[in-house]
XYZ file of C-alpha atoms in Angstrom:
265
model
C -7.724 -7.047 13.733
C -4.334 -5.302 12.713
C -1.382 -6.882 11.755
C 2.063 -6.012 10.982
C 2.725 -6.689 7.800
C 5.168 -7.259 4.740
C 4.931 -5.613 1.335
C 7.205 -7.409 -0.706
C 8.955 -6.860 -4.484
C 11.977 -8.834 -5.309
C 13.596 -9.248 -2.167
C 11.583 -8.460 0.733
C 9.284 -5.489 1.906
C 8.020 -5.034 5.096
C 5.290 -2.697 6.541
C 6.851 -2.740 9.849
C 8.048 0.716 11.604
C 8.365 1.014 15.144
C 7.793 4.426 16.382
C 8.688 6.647 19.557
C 6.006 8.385 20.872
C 6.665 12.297 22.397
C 5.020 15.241 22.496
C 5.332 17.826 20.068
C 3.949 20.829 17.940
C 3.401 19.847 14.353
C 3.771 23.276 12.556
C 0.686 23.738 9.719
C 2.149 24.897 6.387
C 0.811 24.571 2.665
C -0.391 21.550 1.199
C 1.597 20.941 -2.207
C -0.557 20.402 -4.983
C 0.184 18.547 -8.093
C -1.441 18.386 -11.589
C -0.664 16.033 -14.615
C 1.362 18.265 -16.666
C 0.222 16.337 -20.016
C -3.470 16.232 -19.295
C -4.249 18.947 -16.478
C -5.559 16.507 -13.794
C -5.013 17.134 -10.505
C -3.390 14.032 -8.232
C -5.956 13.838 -5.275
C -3.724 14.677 -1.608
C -2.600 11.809 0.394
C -0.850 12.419 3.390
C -0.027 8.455 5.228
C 1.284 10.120 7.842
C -1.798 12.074 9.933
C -3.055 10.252 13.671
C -6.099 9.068 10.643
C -3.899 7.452 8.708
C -0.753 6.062 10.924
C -0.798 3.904 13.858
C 2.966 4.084 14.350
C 4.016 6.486 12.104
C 2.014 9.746 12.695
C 3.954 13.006 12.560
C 2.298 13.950 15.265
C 4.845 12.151 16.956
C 7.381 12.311 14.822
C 7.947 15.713 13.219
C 10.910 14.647 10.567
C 8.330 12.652 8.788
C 7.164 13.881 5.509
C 4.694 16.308 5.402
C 0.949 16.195 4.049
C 1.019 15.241 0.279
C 5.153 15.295 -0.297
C 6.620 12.890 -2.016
C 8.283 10.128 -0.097
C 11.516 8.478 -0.638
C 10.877 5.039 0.150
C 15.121 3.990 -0.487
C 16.080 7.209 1.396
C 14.124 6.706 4.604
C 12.447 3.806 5.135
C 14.290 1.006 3.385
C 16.000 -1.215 5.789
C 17.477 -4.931 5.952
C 16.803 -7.740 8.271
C 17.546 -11.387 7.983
C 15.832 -14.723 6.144
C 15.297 -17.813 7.261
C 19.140 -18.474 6.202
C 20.655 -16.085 7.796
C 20.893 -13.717 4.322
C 19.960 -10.165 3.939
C 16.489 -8.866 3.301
C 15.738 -5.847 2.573
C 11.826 -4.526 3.659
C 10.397 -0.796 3.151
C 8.328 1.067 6.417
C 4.842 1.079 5.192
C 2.948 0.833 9.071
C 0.637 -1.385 10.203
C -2.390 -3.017 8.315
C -5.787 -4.816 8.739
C -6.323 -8.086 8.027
C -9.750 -6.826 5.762
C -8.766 -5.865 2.230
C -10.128 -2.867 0.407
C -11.868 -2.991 -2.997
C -10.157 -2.192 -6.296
C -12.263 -1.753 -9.325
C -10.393 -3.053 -12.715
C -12.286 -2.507 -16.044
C -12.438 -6.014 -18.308
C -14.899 -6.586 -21.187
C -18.245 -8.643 -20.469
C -17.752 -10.205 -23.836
C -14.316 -11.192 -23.172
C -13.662 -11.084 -18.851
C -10.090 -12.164 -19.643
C -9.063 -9.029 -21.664
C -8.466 -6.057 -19.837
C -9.426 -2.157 -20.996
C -6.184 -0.948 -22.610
C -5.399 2.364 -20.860
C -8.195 2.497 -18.208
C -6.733 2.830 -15.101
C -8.028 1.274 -11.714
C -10.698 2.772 -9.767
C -10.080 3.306 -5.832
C -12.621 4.305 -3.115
C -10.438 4.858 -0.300
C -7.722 6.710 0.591
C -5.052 6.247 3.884
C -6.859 7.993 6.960
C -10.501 6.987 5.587
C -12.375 4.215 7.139
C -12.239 0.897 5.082
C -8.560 2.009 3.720
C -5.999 -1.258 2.943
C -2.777 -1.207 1.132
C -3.972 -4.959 0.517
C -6.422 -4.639 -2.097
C -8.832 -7.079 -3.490
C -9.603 -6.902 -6.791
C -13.472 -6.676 -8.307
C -13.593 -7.012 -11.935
C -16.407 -4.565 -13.844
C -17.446 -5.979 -16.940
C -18.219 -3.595 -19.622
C -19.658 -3.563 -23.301
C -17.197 -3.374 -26.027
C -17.708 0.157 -27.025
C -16.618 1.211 -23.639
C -14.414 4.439 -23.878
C -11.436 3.856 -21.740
C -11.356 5.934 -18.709
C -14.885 7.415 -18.922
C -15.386 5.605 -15.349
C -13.234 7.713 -12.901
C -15.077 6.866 -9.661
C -16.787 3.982 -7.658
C -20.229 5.870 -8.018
C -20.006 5.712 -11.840
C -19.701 2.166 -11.908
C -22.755 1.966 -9.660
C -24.814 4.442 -11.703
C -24.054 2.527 -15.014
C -24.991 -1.085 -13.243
C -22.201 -2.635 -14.642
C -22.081 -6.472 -13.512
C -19.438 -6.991 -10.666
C -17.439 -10.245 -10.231
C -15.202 -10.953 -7.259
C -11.896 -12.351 -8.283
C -10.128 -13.302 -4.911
C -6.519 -11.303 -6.017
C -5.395 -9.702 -3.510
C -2.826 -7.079 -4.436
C -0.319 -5.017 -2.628
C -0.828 -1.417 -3.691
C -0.117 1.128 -1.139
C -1.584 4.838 -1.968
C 1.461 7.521 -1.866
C 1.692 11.039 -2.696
C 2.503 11.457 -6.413
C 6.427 12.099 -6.885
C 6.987 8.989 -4.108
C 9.636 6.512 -5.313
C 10.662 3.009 -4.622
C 12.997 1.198 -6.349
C 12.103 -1.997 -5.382
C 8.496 -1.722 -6.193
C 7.420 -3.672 -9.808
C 5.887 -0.223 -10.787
C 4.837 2.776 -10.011
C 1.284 3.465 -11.487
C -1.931 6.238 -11.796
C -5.225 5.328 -10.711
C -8.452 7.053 -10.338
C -9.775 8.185 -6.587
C -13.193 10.447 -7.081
C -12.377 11.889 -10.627
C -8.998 12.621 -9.731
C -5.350 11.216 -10.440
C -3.782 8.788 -7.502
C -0.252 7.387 -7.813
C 0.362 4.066 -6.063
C 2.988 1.589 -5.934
C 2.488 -1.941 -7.062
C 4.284 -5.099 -5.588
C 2.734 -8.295 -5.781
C -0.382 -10.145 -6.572
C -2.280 -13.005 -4.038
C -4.706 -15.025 -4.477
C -6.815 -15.212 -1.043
C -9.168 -17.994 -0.291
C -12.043 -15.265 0.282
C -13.593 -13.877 -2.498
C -15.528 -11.272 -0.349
C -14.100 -7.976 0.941
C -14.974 -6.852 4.176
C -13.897 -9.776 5.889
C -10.417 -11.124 7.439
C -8.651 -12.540 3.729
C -5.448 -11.196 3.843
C -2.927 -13.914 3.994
C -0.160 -13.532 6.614
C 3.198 -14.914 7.732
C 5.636 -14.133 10.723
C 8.341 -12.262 11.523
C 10.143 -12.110 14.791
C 11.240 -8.901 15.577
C 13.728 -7.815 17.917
C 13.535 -4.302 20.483
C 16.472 -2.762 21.911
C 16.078 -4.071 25.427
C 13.028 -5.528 24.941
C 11.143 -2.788 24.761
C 9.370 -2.026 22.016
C 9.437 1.920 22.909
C 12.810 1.773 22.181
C 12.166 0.602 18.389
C 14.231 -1.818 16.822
C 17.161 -3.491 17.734
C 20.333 -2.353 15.321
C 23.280 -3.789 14.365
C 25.696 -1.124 14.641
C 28.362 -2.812 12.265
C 26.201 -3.206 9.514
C 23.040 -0.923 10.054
C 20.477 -4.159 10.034
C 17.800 -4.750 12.425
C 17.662 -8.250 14.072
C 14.408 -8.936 12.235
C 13.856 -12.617 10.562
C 11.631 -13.852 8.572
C 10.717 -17.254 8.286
C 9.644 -16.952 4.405
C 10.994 -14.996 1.636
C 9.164 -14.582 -2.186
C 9.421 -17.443 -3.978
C 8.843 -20.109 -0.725
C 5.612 -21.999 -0.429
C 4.020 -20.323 2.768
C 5.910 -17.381 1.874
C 2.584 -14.260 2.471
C 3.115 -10.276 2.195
C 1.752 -9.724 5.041
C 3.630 -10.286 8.584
């Protein structure tokens, strides 16, 4: 099951994009590549935009999307406003469509101490957009390790299972889309480097969960509504604008800080 969903910082984001389907030629040209100046590690290629990766927003049907592995400006082309429940402006980034089944994250804690977290180890991710199992919506498994653990000797998900290291599900759910390292979004709480394979992933970080499933791999990512509004009525058309102020007609019922207020929509 798929859902459209919301990814939201201190306002509102939402993974909504509504996109216009027509044929086209997408011309092939050089992956960028990009290395950690500092300590020579190459940021693994993402590219959210391929027919793997999208469900409405694939270049292949929309050639002025980004191309594989470019940074994207998040505040430059796919921020946009809607309306809360009273009436004010929200504002909501274009991050696609999402499954209800969260992904695992792998963060690094100390068995003798589960509460304290490895200084400088960064989280371990096993999938990337366009690979089966991928989620923005991740939930987090904490790997407990002994207290001589060097920081950042784990780098992938098959280290952690050649160690043996004990594995406890926490039931956080957080919002951490994948992006091509240079990507910006103001309105995210950070911007962060994680590991995917033995190589460097940037991802953006918005809010934390709690779901009432502590298991991945089945349907525990909260969810909310929004009612969203097509030119005519037709949802080929995309969505409906406000021509005096640039807004869609979107509204949300919930915004961050309400009780039923969810990410997802």
């Amino acid at each position: 099951m798929r859902r459209l969903r919301l990814l939201g910082p201190a306002t509102v984001v939402l993974a909504l994009s509504i996109g216009v389907a027509c044929e086209s030629t997408v011309e092939v040209s050089a992956v960028p590549v990009h290395v950690d100046s500092e300590r020579g590690i190459k940021f693994t290629s993402v590219d959210r935009f391929s027919d793997a990766a999208g469900t409405v927003m694939r270049r292949s049907e929309n050639l002025e999307l980004p191309g594989p592995n470019d940074p994207i400006d998040y505040d430059a082309d796919f921020l946009s406003h809607g309306l809360g429940p009273d009436v004010s402006d929200v504002s909501y980034y274009a991050f696609d469509v999402s499954p209800l089944k969260s992904a695992p994250v792998y963060g690094i804690s100390y068995a003798s101490d589960p509460s304290k977290r490895v200084d400088g180890q960064s989280p371990i991710f096993d999938h990337l957009p366009g690979e089966d199992g991928y989620n923005d919506f991740w939930q987090v498994i904490q790997v407990l390790v002994p207290d001589d653990y060097e920081p950042n000797s784990i780098r992938r998900f098959d280290d952690i299972e050649l160690a043996g290291y004990e594995l406890v599900d926490t039931g956080l759910i957080i919002n951490c889309p994948i992006i091509p390292y240079g990507s910006t979004a103001v309105l995210a709480d950070r911007s962060s480097d994680g590991w995917y394979k033995g190589e460097h992933v940037q991802y953006f970080s918005f809010e934390t969960q709690r779901s009432s499933v502590s298991n991945p791999g089945v349907l525990d990512v909260p969810y909310a509504v929004v009612r969203v509004i097509f030119e005519d009525n037709d949802p080929s058309k995309g969505m409906k604008i406000d021509h005096a102020t640039g807004k869609t007609r979107n509204v949300f019922d919930t915004v961050p800080g309400d009780e039923l207020y969810r990410v997802l929509r």
